[in-house]
PDB file of C-alpha atoms in Angstrom:
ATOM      1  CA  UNK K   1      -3.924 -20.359  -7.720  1.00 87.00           C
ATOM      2  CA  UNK K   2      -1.974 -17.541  -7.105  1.00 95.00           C
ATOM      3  CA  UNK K   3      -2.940 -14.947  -4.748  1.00 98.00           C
ATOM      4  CA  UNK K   4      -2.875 -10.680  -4.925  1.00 98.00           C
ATOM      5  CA  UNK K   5      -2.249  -8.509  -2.231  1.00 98.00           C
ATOM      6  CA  UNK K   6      -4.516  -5.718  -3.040  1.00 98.00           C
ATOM      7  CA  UNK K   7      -5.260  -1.945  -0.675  1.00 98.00           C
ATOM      8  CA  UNK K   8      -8.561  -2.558   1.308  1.00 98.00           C
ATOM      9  CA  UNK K   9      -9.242   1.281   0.278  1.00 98.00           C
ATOM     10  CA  UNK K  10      -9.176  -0.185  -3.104  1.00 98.00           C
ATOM     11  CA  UNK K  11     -11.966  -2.717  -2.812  1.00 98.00           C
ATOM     12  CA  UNK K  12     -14.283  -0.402  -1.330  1.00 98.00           C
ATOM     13  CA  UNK K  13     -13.387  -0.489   2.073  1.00 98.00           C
ATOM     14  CA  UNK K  14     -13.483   3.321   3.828  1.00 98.00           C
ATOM     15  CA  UNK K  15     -10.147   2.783   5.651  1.00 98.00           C
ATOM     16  CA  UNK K  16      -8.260   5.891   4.521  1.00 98.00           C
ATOM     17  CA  UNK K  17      -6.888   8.923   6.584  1.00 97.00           C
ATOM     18  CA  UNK K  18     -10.474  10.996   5.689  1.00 97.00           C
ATOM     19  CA  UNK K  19     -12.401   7.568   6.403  1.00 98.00           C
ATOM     20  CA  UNK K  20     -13.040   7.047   2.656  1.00 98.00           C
ATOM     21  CA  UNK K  21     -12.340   4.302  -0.012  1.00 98.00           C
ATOM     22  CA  UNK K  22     -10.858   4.813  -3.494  1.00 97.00           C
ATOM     23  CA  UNK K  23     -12.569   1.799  -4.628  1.00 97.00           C
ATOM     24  CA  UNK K  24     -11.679   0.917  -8.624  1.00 96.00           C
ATOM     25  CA  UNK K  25     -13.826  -0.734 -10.472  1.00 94.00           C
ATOM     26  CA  UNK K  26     -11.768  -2.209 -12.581  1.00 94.00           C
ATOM     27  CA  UNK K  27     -13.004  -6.077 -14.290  1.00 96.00           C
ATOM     28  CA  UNK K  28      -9.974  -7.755 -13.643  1.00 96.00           C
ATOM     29  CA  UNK K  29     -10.020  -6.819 -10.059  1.00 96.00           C
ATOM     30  CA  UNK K  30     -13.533  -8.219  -9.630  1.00 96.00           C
ATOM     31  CA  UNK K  31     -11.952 -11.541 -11.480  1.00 97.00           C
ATOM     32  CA  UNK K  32      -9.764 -11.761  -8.712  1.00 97.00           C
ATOM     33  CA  UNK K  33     -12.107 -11.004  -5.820  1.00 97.00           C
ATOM     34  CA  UNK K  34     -14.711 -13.340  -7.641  1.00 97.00           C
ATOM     35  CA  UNK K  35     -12.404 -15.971  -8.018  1.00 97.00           C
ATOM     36  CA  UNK K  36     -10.697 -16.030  -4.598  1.00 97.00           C
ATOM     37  CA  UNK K  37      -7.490 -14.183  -5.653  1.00 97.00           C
ATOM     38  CA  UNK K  38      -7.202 -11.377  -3.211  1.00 98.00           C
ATOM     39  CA  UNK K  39      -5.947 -11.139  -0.231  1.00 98.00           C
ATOM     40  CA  UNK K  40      -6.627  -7.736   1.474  1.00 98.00           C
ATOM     41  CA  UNK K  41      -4.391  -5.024   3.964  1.00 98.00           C
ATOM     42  CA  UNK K  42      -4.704  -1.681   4.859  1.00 98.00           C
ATOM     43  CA  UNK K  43      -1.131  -1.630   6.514  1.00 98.00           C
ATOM     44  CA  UNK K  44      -2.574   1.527   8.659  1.00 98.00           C
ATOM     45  CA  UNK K  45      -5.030   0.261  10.049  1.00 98.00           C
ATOM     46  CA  UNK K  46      -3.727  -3.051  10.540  1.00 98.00           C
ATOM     47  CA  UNK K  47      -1.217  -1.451  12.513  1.00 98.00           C
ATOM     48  CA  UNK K  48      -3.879   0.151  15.069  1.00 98.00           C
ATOM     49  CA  UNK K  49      -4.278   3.498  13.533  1.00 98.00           C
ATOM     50  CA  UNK K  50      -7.700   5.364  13.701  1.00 98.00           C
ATOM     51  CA  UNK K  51     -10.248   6.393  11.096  1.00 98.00           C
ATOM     52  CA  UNK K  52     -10.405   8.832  10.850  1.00 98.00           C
ATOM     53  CA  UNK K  53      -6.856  10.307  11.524  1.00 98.00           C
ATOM     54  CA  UNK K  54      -4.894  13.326  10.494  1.00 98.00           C
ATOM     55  CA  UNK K  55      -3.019  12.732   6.701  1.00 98.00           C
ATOM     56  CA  UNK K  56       0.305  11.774   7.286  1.00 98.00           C
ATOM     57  CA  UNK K  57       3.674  12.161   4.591  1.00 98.00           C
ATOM     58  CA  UNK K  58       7.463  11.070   4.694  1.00 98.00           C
ATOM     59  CA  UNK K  59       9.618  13.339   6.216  1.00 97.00           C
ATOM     60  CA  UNK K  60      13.215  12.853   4.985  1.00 97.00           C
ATOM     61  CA  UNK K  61      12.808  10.199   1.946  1.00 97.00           C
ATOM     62  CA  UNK K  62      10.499   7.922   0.956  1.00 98.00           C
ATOM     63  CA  UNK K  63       9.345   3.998   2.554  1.00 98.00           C
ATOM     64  CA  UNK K  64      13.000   3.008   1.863  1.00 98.00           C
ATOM     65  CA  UNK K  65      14.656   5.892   3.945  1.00 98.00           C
ATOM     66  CA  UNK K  66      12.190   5.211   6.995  1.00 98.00           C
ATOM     67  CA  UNK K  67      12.964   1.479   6.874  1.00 98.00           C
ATOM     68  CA  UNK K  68      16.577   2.070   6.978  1.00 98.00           C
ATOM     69  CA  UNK K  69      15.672   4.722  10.235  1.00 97.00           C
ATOM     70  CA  UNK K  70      16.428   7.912   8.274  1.00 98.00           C
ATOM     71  CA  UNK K  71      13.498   9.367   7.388  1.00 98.00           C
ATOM     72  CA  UNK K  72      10.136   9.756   9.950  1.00 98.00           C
ATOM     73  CA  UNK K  73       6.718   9.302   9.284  1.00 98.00           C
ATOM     74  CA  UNK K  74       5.021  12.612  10.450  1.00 98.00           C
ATOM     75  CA  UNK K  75       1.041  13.480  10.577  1.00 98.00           C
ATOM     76  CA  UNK K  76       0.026  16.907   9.768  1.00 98.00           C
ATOM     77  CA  UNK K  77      -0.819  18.140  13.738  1.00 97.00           C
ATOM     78  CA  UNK K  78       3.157  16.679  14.142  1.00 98.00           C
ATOM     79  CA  UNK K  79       2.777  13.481  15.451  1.00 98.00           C
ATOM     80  CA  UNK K  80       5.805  10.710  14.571  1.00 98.00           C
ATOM     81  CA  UNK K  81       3.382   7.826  13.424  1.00 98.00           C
ATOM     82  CA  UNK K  82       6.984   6.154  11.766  1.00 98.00           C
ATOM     83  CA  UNK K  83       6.615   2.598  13.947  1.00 98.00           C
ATOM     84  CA  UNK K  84       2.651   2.410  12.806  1.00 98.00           C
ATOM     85  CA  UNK K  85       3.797   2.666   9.477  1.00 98.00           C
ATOM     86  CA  UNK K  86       6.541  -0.064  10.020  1.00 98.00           C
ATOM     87  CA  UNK K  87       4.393  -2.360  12.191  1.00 98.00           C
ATOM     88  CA  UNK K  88       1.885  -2.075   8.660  1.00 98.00           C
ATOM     89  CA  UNK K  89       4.724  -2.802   6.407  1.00 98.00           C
ATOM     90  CA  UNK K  90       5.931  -5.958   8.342  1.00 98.00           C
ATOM     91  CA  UNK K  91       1.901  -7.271   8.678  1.00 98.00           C
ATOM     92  CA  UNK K  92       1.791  -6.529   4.973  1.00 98.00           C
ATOM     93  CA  UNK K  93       4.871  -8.626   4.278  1.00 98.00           C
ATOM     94  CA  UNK K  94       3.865 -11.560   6.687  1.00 98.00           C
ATOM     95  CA  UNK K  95       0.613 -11.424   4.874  1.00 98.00           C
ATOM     96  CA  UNK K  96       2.596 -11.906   1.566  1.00 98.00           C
ATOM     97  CA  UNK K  97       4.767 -15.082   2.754  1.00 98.00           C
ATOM     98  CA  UNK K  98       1.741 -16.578   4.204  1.00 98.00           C
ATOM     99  CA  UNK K  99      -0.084 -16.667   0.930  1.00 98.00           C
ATOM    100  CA  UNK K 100       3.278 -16.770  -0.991  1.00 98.00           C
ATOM    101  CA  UNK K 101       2.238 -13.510  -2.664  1.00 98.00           C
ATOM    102  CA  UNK K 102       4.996 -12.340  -5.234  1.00 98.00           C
ATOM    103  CA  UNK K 103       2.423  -9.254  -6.345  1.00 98.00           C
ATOM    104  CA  UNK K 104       0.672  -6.374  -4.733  1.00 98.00           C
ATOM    105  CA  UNK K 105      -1.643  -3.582  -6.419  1.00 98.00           C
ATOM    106  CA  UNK K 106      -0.932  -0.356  -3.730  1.00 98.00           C
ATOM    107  CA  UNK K 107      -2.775   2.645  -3.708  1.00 98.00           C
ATOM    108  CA  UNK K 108      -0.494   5.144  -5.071  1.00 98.00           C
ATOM    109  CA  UNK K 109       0.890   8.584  -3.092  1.00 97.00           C
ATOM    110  CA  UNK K 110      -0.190   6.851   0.456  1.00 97.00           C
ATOM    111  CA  UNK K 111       2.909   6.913   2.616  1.00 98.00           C
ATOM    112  CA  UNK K 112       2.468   2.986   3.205  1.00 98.00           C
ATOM    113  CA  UNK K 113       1.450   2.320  -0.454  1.00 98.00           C
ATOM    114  CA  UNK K 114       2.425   4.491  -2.713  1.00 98.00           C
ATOM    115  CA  UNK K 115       4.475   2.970  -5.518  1.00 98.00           C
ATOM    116  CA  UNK K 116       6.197   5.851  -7.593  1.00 98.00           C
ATOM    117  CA  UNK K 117       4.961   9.175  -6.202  1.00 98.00           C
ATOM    118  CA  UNK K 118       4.322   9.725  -2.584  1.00 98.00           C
ATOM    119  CA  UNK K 119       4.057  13.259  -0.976  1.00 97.00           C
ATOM    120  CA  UNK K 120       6.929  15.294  -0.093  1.00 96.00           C
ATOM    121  CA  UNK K 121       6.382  15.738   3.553  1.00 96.00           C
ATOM    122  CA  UNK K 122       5.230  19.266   3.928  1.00 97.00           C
ATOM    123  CA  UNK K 123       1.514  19.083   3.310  1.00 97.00           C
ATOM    124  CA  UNK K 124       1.472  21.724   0.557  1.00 97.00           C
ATOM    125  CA  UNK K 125      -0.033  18.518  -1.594  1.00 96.00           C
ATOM    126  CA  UNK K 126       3.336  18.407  -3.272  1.00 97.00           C
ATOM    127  CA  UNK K 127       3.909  14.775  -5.086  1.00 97.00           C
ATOM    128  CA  UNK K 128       7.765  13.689  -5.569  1.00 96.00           C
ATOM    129  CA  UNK K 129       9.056  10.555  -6.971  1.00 97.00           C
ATOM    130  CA  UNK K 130       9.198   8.206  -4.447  1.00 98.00           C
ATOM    131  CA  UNK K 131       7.554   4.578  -2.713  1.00 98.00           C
ATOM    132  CA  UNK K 132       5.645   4.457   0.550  1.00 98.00           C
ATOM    133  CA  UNK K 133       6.978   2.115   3.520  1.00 98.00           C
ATOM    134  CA  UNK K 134       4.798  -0.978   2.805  1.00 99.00           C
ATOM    135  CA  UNK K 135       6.117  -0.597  -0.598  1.00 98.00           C
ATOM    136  CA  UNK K 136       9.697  -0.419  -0.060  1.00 98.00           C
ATOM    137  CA  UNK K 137       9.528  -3.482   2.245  1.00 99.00           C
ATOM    138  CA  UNK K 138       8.067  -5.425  -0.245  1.00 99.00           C
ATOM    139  CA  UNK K 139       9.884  -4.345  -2.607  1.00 98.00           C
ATOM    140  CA  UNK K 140      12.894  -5.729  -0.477  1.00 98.00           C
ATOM    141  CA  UNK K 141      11.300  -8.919  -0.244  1.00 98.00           C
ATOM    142  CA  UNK K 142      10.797  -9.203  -4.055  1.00 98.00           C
ATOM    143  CA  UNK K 143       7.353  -8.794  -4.485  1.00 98.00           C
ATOM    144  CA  UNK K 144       6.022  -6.447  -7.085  1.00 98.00           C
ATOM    145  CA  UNK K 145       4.120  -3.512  -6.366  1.00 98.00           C
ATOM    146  CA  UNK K 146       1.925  -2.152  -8.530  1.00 98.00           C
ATOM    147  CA  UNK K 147      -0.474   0.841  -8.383  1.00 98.00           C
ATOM    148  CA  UNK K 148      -4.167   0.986  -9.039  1.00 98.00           C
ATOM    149  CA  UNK K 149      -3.585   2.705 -12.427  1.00 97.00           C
ATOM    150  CA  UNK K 150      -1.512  -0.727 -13.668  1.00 98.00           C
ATOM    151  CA  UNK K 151      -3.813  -3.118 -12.998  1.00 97.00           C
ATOM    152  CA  UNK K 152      -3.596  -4.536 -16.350  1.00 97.00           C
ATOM    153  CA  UNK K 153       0.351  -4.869 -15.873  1.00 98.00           C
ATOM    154  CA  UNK K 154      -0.378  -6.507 -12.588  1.00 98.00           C
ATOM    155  CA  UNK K 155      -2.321  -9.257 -14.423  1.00 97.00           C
ATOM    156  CA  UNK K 156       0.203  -9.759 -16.999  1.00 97.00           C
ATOM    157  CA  UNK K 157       2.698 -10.419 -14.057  1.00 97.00           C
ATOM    158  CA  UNK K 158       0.571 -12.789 -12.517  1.00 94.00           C
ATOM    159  CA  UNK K 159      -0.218 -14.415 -15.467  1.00 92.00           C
ATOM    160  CA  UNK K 160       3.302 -14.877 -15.728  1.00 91.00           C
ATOM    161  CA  UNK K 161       3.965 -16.424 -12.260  1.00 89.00           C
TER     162      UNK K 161
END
């Protein structure tokens, strides 16, 4: 059977910045956690960040600039979080090629998970096109990311495996 990487904020779990979840409640997702599918991350926290902890956006790029040590990853009191964010990514990626994971659903504009808007880096809530770190690595590693609003595409892919 082949296993989903899958945001812990998205099954519930209240591991985000504010110390909430964005839990969906989508059927197939239950499918998967009911039948043993999912395999769970918050690359954050896994990392050793807090929860709470101050928001935190891309500075200079998006997941694939900060991987290739161009762009920063910068909380909103100023704080460089960047090697928190890359120590996430790599867990998130050793997480995948233990399970051999070839798909992930992200939770989208996070600055680890974000898969096609993230923020633009100066905290005015400003969204730009762009993918979070975890993302990008993945990415990398061919595994597709998917968001929490394509679910249903993220089945068809696995379906498809």
């Amino acid at each position: 059977m082949n296993k989903i990487l899958v945001s812990a904020c998205l099954l519930g779990k209240r591991v985000r910045y504010d110390g909430r979840a964005l839990t969906v409640t989508e059927h197939i997702l239950k499918e998967w956690i009911r039948s043993g599918r999912v395999v769970s991350i918050c690359p954050e926290v896994d990392a050793g960040m807090p929860i709470p902890r101050p928001a935190a956006e891309i500075s200079g790029g998006d997941g694939y600039a900060v991987l290739a040590q161009k762009g920063r990853v910068i909380t909103s009191t100023g704080a460089d979080v960047t090697d928190y964010f890359r120590s996430g990514a790599q867990q998130a990626l050793a997480l995948c090629k233990e399970h051999h994971i070839k798909i992930a659903v992200l939770s989208e504009a996070s600055p680890s998970c974000g898969s096609s808007v993230i923020y633009d880096g100066s905290f005015s809530r400003t969204k730009n096109a762009g993918v979070g770190v975890t993302t990008a690595l993945l990415r990398k590693n061919e595994i597709r990311v998917f968001s929490q609003h394509e679910i249903s595409a993220a089945q068809a892919a696995l379906a498809n495996q």
